[in-house]
Amino acid sequence: MLRRVERVGWAPLRTFATTAAARAAPKPAAPKKKVSVRRGQLTGERRTGGLRRGGVDTSSQLSKATTHYAQQPDMSDLPVLKGASALREGVPGDALAWSKRTLAAFDAFGLPRELSRAQALQPKPRTIVREATKDVLQCGQGKHLLIGEPGCGKSTYLLQAVAQAVESESAVLYVPRSIALINSSSPYMYSPAFATYLQPEVATHLLQALLQVNGRILKRIEAPDAHVEGVRVPGGTLESMIRHALADENAHVRQLALEQVLRTLTQQTEVPFVVAIDDVQAYFMTSSYRDPDYVPLEAYELAVPRALRDLVLAPRSQAVVLSALSSAHANFPAPDALLVALREQCSAHGAPVPWSRVWATLSCRGSATRVREPHAYAQVNDTHLASARAAALSPLDVGAPLHRNEAASILDLLHRERVIWTTPNDEAFLAKLVESHGNVHTFTHSWRATLQ
């Protein structure tokens, strides 16, 4: 017992003495290390990349010096989509790069999120001519509804129609995200003069896009004055009317100018007017906006959706309207009012697309929404039903599966863009084509998810 006490008592003393001696001894000078400063670390310059796990800098200045760096794929040989006949005369399977003018129009109007992400990954944004492309571009005056399974390319056909209109010097309006007009994502205010809720930011964006894309065309079209209870927009050319509205910060003036411009474009016959609307179900359903009593607002109670519905989708419209139903929004499925109107139209004798085909595209497994076929006891808003019947959207089936040459063109582009590194064989190509049932999105995604 005494020895244990001695050992326990001596241990702290030895540790203390050793530590004191070590502190009193002079410390050897540390060798100077070469300081490596990354680009922008001390100068405050913003780097182009970031640090991954392990401290590896992924900025482009440093990654080019590594052995794993590969230059951007050279896609300069792709023919550019220029001229009014580029898409119409193209052979199915041809790949065409968007022109600078068309890309500027896309930037002005915006793109659906899926297409925006896809084009951001492409070294040179492009599109592929398909058999259904010519059917869409041959649509004449009227209101057409593109029908097909999710992922068949309905939004891409709308982009091709917009590009065709831009290249052919036609006036064009493109609404890529109609759901954004009713999902309560922008400010709104009630207007007694219009008896609706104004959306100043949305109206401003549409006016700016119309002016940027159709500036030269709007200079040739004139419109009279517009008045609404103390609000006046002077007449003249549509270009001067839009500039006057954008210079005025009054939301009433901008909404009135937008309605007057749309009314004039849809009624005039001097210049063809092409309208492409995605998520068209947004104009016939209840919105996410609410009034002061927290009651949900209908789409026709919002100024911009009501203007597009009453002026662009009206029976008297002279425009070529191309629209598409989107099944990517789980909270905004196709409403019963629109389904009832479509069923009545597609059940008529001689309908180009039968109701069974329309319903099959809306209720397929690939849809993010779960739509039930309206029955006799379904609660349908009478105003939405009347508007859907008046719109009389004519279905156009664009859900044909990929042909071999179209799928081969897609695969060749993916290989050249280095989405896949090895050259696929015929067996893998046919297997992917059969597994995807010819669906463009499924076929492309299967190759992106394959380790090649």
XYZ file of C-alpha atoms in Angstrom:
452
model
C 0.000 0.000 0.000
C 2.870 2.421 0.842
C 4.642 1.723 -2.465
C 1.476 2.513 -4.379
C 1.169 5.818 -2.597
C 4.789 6.697 -3.390
C 4.402 5.895 -7.080
C 1.205 7.838 -7.318
C 2.726 10.815 -5.540
C 5.934 10.861 -7.617
C 4.298 10.686 -11.026
C 2.916 14.255 -11.014
C 6.268 15.616 -9.765
C 8.226 13.964 -12.566
C 5.759 15.154 -15.187
C 5.900 18.695 -13.847
C 9.717 18.736 -13.721
C 10.015 17.351 -17.244
C 7.532 19.864 -18.549
C 9.293 22.795 -16.823
C 12.647 21.733 -18.256
C 11.173 21.457 -21.704
C 9.728 24.912 -21.430
C 13.025 26.435 -20.269
C 15.035 24.873 -23.117
C 15.322 27.018 -26.269
C 13.075 25.898 -29.107
C 14.699 25.103 -32.440
C 13.692 27.334 -35.314
C 10.959 25.806 -37.472
C 11.913 25.288 -41.098
C 10.304 27.764 -43.463
C 7.586 26.238 -45.563
C 6.693 27.381 -49.019
C 3.325 29.111 -48.850
C 0.992 28.144 -51.646
C -1.717 30.747 -52.248
C -4.617 29.813 -54.415
C -5.869 32.232 -57.009
C -8.107 34.808 -55.391
C -7.388 33.697 -51.780
C -5.540 36.884 -50.725
C -6.359 39.247 -53.547
C -10.109 38.949 -53.032
C -10.649 37.878 -56.620
C -13.672 35.673 -57.087
C -12.720 32.159 -58.072
C -14.568 30.300 -60.788
C -14.841 27.048 -58.901
C -14.995 25.673 -55.386
C -13.251 23.317 -53.016
C -14.320 19.726 -52.988
C -13.676 17.162 -50.296
C -9.937 16.851 -49.764
C -9.173 20.485 -50.625
C -9.061 20.016 -54.403
C -9.800 23.268 -56.219
C -12.201 22.757 -59.107
C -11.713 26.189 -60.685
C -11.120 26.184 -64.401
C -7.689 27.858 -64.119
C -6.317 24.961 -62.074
C -8.245 22.061 -63.587
C -6.800 22.764 -67.040
C -3.344 21.894 -65.719
C -4.393 18.449 -64.527
C -4.099 15.278 -66.560
C -7.866 14.689 -66.278
C -8.849 17.929 -68.000
C -10.680 17.577 -71.303
C -11.546 20.423 -73.623
C -15.141 21.324 -74.309
C -16.626 19.243 -77.129
C -16.429 20.896 -80.522
C -19.991 21.194 -81.876
C -19.254 23.945 -84.385
C -20.248 21.752 -87.320
C -23.911 21.670 -86.243
C -26.042 23.582 -88.769
C -27.734 26.638 -87.278
C -31.504 26.981 -87.393
C -31.831 30.062 -89.592
C -34.605 30.969 -91.985
C -38.292 30.161 -92.105
C -37.801 26.826 -93.874
C -35.058 25.294 -91.715
C -37.399 23.171 -89.615
C -40.019 22.490 -92.264
C -37.496 21.227 -94.810
C -35.399 19.350 -92.273
C -35.193 15.572 -92.373
C -36.394 13.757 -89.222
C -33.319 13.097 -87.144
C -31.429 16.231 -88.192
C -29.842 18.184 -85.347
C -30.028 21.968 -85.564
C -28.422 24.503 -83.238
C -30.538 27.422 -82.056
C -29.594 30.733 -83.649
C -28.518 33.725 -81.573
C -31.793 35.444 -82.360
C -33.796 32.478 -81.148
C -31.727 32.141 -77.976
C -32.303 35.841 -77.275
C -36.056 35.236 -77.559
C -35.798 32.311 -75.136
C -33.904 34.484 -72.674
C -36.567 37.186 -72.930
C -39.595 34.937 -72.420
C -37.912 32.284 -70.269
C -37.883 28.501 -70.516
C -39.434 25.620 -68.597
C -37.115 24.469 -65.830
C -36.472 21.056 -67.348
C -35.529 22.472 -70.743
C -33.475 25.232 -69.153
C -31.391 22.687 -67.241
C -31.000 20.493 -70.325
C -29.781 23.352 -72.515
C -27.379 24.544 -69.822
C -25.602 21.160 -70.036
C -25.307 21.262 -73.818
C -22.102 22.794 -75.231
C -24.204 24.252 -78.032
C -27.974 24.385 -77.391
C -29.732 22.468 -80.130
C -32.877 20.615 -81.118
C -33.782 17.604 -83.239
C -36.261 17.581 -86.095
C -38.930 14.919 -85.717
C -41.941 13.771 -87.712
C -44.292 15.579 -85.351
C -42.334 18.823 -85.782
C -43.771 19.352 -89.226
C -47.293 18.566 -87.997
C -46.985 21.238 -85.313
C -45.538 23.845 -87.673
C -48.298 23.229 -90.220
C -51.011 24.213 -87.751
C -52.942 27.142 -89.118
C -55.097 29.754 -87.457
C -56.896 28.393 -84.407
C -56.227 27.017 -80.954
C -54.428 23.697 -80.790
C -53.657 21.491 -77.797
C -50.645 19.165 -78.020
C -51.485 15.714 -76.656
C -48.979 13.049 -75.638
C -47.482 11.074 -72.776
C -45.184 12.890 -70.326
C -41.701 13.197 -71.787
C -42.744 12.888 -75.440
C -41.483 16.413 -76.198
C -44.536 18.701 -76.092
C -42.579 21.596 -74.593
C -39.830 21.088 -77.171
C -42.356 21.358 -79.986
C -43.508 24.665 -78.518
C -39.899 25.867 -78.545
C -39.585 24.856 -82.189
C -42.758 26.756 -83.026
C -41.401 29.851 -81.284
C -38.107 29.538 -83.173
C -39.995 29.151 -86.449
C -42.008 32.314 -85.730
C -38.911 34.306 -84.767
C -37.011 33.255 -87.884
C -39.996 33.975 -90.173
C -40.454 37.553 -88.869
C -43.793 36.779 -87.206
C -45.009 38.312 -83.968
C -44.656 35.822 -81.143
C -45.751 35.435 -77.529
C -44.382 32.580 -75.439
C -45.620 31.735 -71.936
C -43.410 28.846 -70.757
C -44.664 28.682 -67.159
C -48.341 29.468 -66.924
C -48.423 27.839 -63.496
C -46.234 30.734 -62.276
C -49.175 33.055 -62.989
C -51.409 31.359 -60.409
C -49.068 29.785 -57.833
C -48.823 32.908 -55.659
C -45.166 33.503 -56.537
C -45.502 37.198 -57.478
C -46.999 40.263 -55.750
C -50.607 41.195 -56.438
C -52.981 44.018 -55.574
C -56.691 44.566 -56.010
C -57.813 47.153 -58.568
C -61.381 48.545 -58.437
C -60.918 49.921 -61.969
C -60.252 46.457 -63.437
C -62.270 44.551 -60.804
C -59.408 42.058 -60.637
C -56.124 41.544 -58.813
C -53.222 43.112 -60.704
C -49.853 41.365 -60.989
C -47.404 44.206 -61.698
C -44.245 42.115 -62.030
C -45.826 39.608 -64.394
C -47.297 42.327 -66.607
C -43.971 44.145 -66.716
C -42.113 40.978 -67.702
C -44.520 40.242 -70.563
C -44.312 43.800 -71.879
C -40.521 43.765 -71.801
C -40.365 40.388 -73.551
C -42.828 41.448 -76.256
C -40.832 44.607 -76.905
C -37.467 42.855 -76.957
C -38.514 40.052 -79.307
C -41.013 41.877 -81.559
C -39.639 45.436 -81.478
C -39.395 45.930 -85.239
C -42.784 44.355 -85.892
C -44.581 46.398 -83.234
C -43.418 49.619 -84.900
C -45.627 48.825 -87.914
C -48.840 48.101 -85.991
C -50.941 50.922 -84.571
C -53.629 50.887 -81.895
C -56.091 53.487 -80.572
C -56.160 54.983 -77.095
C -57.156 52.806 -74.146
C -59.181 54.105 -71.177
C -60.287 52.568 -67.897
C -61.719 54.785 -65.107
C -59.078 57.448 -64.865
C -56.317 55.382 -66.486
C -55.302 56.250 -70.039
C -52.700 54.896 -72.424
C -52.133 57.091 -75.511
C -52.558 55.483 -78.901
C -49.957 55.076 -81.605
C -47.713 52.199 -82.520
C -47.608 49.207 -80.208
C -43.913 49.834 -79.692
C -44.505 53.383 -78.413
C -47.410 52.183 -76.271
C -45.234 49.596 -74.519
C -42.413 52.088 -73.971
C -44.879 54.580 -72.480
C -46.217 51.912 -70.103
C -42.732 50.788 -69.027
C -41.725 54.386 -68.339
C -44.767 54.793 -66.084
C -44.554 52.973 -62.746
C -48.337 52.819 -62.394
C -49.437 49.174 -62.363
C -52.816 50.131 -63.878
C -51.121 51.705 -66.903
C -48.995 48.632 -67.546
C -51.939 46.249 -67.249
C -54.019 48.397 -69.599
C -51.168 48.572 -72.110
C -50.694 44.799 -71.981
C -54.371 44.167 -72.684
C -54.418 46.684 -75.533
C -51.321 45.146 -77.139
C -52.723 41.607 -76.885
C -56.109 42.722 -78.209
C -54.521 44.429 -81.199
C -52.188 41.543 -82.042
C -54.949 38.943 -81.899
C -57.312 40.994 -84.100
C -54.919 42.286 -86.774
C -54.149 40.301 -89.932
C -51.155 42.246 -91.219
C -48.535 40.131 -89.428
C -48.949 36.484 -88.344
C -49.190 36.193 -84.564
C -47.983 32.921 -83.011
C -48.736 32.178 -79.351
C -47.158 29.257 -77.474
C -48.592 28.502 -74.026
C -47.322 25.770 -71.741
C -49.276 24.586 -68.666
C -52.515 25.728 -70.284
C -54.576 24.152 -67.487
C -53.616 27.129 -65.305
C -56.275 29.328 -66.939
C -59.194 27.074 -65.992
C -58.618 26.303 -62.317
C -58.397 27.728 -58.805
C -55.177 29.601 -58.040
C -53.003 29.661 -54.919
C -53.682 33.369 -54.387
C -56.111 34.400 -51.660
C -58.274 37.419 -51.007
C -58.272 39.390 -47.703
C -60.713 36.842 -46.250
C -58.276 34.035 -47.136
C -60.599 32.635 -49.795
C -58.769 31.122 -52.802
C -58.969 33.212 -55.959
C -59.947 31.739 -59.282
C -57.688 32.219 -62.304
C -60.147 34.634 -63.937
C -59.914 36.867 -60.853
C -56.252 37.584 -61.648
C -55.570 40.243 -64.261
C -52.894 38.576 -66.404
C -54.439 35.062 -66.637
C -57.817 36.625 -67.407
C -56.309 38.797 -70.148
C -54.590 35.818 -71.770
C -57.744 33.705 -71.522
C -60.158 36.364 -72.822
C -57.917 37.773 -75.564
C -55.625 34.971 -76.735
C -57.882 31.961 -76.142
C -61.042 33.774 -77.222
C -63.102 32.514 -80.195
C -62.478 35.761 -82.112
C -58.701 35.454 -81.896
C -56.869 35.500 -85.230
C -53.673 34.116 -83.729
C -52.124 30.693 -84.143
C -52.263 29.343 -80.598
C -50.268 26.258 -79.629
C -50.756 25.001 -76.082
C -49.796 21.989 -74.014
C -50.985 20.362 -70.817
C -48.276 19.762 -68.250
C -48.326 16.787 -65.904
C -45.163 17.768 -64.022
C -46.967 19.853 -61.383
C -48.504 17.566 -58.784
C -50.440 20.427 -57.157
C -51.920 21.671 -60.426
C -53.482 18.751 -62.318
C -55.811 19.196 -65.257
C -59.071 20.610 -63.819
C -62.459 18.988 -64.278
C -63.803 21.953 -66.245
C -61.147 21.552 -68.940
C -61.535 17.766 -68.991
C -65.299 18.011 -69.448
C -64.875 20.432 -72.346
C -62.249 18.214 -73.971
C -64.379 15.110 -73.545
C -67.353 16.809 -75.198
C -65.205 17.965 -78.105
C -63.331 14.676 -78.597
C -66.510 12.597 -78.325
C -68.089 14.366 -81.279
C -68.343 12.588 -84.613
C -65.239 13.050 -86.744
C -62.985 14.259 -83.932
C -59.300 14.056 -84.986
C -58.244 12.611 -81.624
C -60.685 10.383 -79.689
C -61.287 10.924 -75.997
C -59.830 7.512 -75.139
C -56.462 8.618 -76.502
C -56.591 11.963 -74.678
C -57.494 10.276 -71.399
C -54.733 7.673 -71.839
C -52.105 10.430 -72.042
C -53.457 12.163 -68.924
C -53.795 9.076 -66.730
C -50.614 7.185 -67.658
C -48.177 6.015 -64.990
C -45.452 8.459 -65.986
C -47.561 11.438 -64.974
C -46.676 13.257 -61.740
C -50.348 14.130 -61.233
C -53.210 11.766 -60.499
C -56.196 12.851 -62.569
C -59.629 11.269 -62.207
C -62.048 11.268 -65.074
C -64.903 13.683 -64.262
C -68.217 12.030 -63.502
C -71.796 13.257 -63.383
C -71.523 14.429 -59.773
C -68.174 16.214 -60.109
C -68.227 19.822 -58.917
C -67.311 21.978 -61.888
C -66.928 25.758 -61.841
C -69.439 27.121 -64.341
C -67.230 30.050 -65.375
C -64.245 27.807 -66.034
C -66.413 25.352 -67.950
C -67.845 28.111 -70.145
C -64.349 29.455 -70.830
C -62.998 26.007 -71.703
C -65.878 25.386 -74.080
C -65.392 28.790 -75.705
C -61.672 28.179 -76.133
C -62.430 24.997 -78.106
C -58.876 23.652 -77.954
C -58.330 21.249 -80.846
C -56.189 18.244 -79.756
C -53.135 17.328 -81.831
C -51.473 14.007 -81.022
C -47.666 14.361 -80.882
C -46.965 11.294 -78.746
C -45.554 9.095 -81.502
C -42.544 7.038 -80.314
C -39.033 7.701 -81.519
C -38.004 6.315 -84.880
C -34.647 4.617 -85.186
C -33.029 7.496 -87.049
C -34.310 10.006 -84.477
C -33.049 7.893 -81.568
C -29.717 7.355 -83.341
C -29.338 11.108 -83.777
C -29.990 11.680 -80.059
C -27.464 9.005 -79.116
C -24.860 10.458 -81.456
C -25.290 13.904 -79.887
C -24.997 12.478 -76.375
C -21.784 10.736 -77.367
C -20.323 13.852 -78.971
C -21.308 15.958 -75.956
C -19.513 13.382 -73.735
C -22.567 12.442 -71.772
C -21.495 8.890 -72.549
C -17.822 8.153 -73.165
C -17.747 4.779 -74.859
C -19.257 4.060 -78.239
C -22.499 2.086 -77.633
C -23.190 -0.993 -79.695
C -26.358 -1.865 -81.588
C -27.537 -4.267 -78.906
C -27.448 -1.604 -76.179
C -29.067 0.938 -78.499
C -32.021 -1.302 -79.339
C -32.398 -2.378 -75.713
C -32.642 1.228 -74.522
C -35.058 2.122 -77.304
C -37.359 -0.791 -76.478
C -37.181 -0.206 -72.724
C -38.141 3.464 -73.121
C -41.044 2.652 -75.487
C -39.715 5.391 -77.746
C -40.168 8.135 -75.142
C -37.639 10.934 -75.656
C -37.167 11.815 -71.989
C -36.916 8.203 -70.822
C -34.534 7.261 -73.622
C -32.221 10.215 -72.928
C -32.325 9.780 -69.156
C -31.516 6.067 -69.407
C -28.300 6.835 -71.273
C -27.361 9.580 -68.800
C -27.848 7.150 -65.911
C -25.806 4.403 -67.567
C -22.139 4.021 -66.561
C -20.460 3.876 -69.961
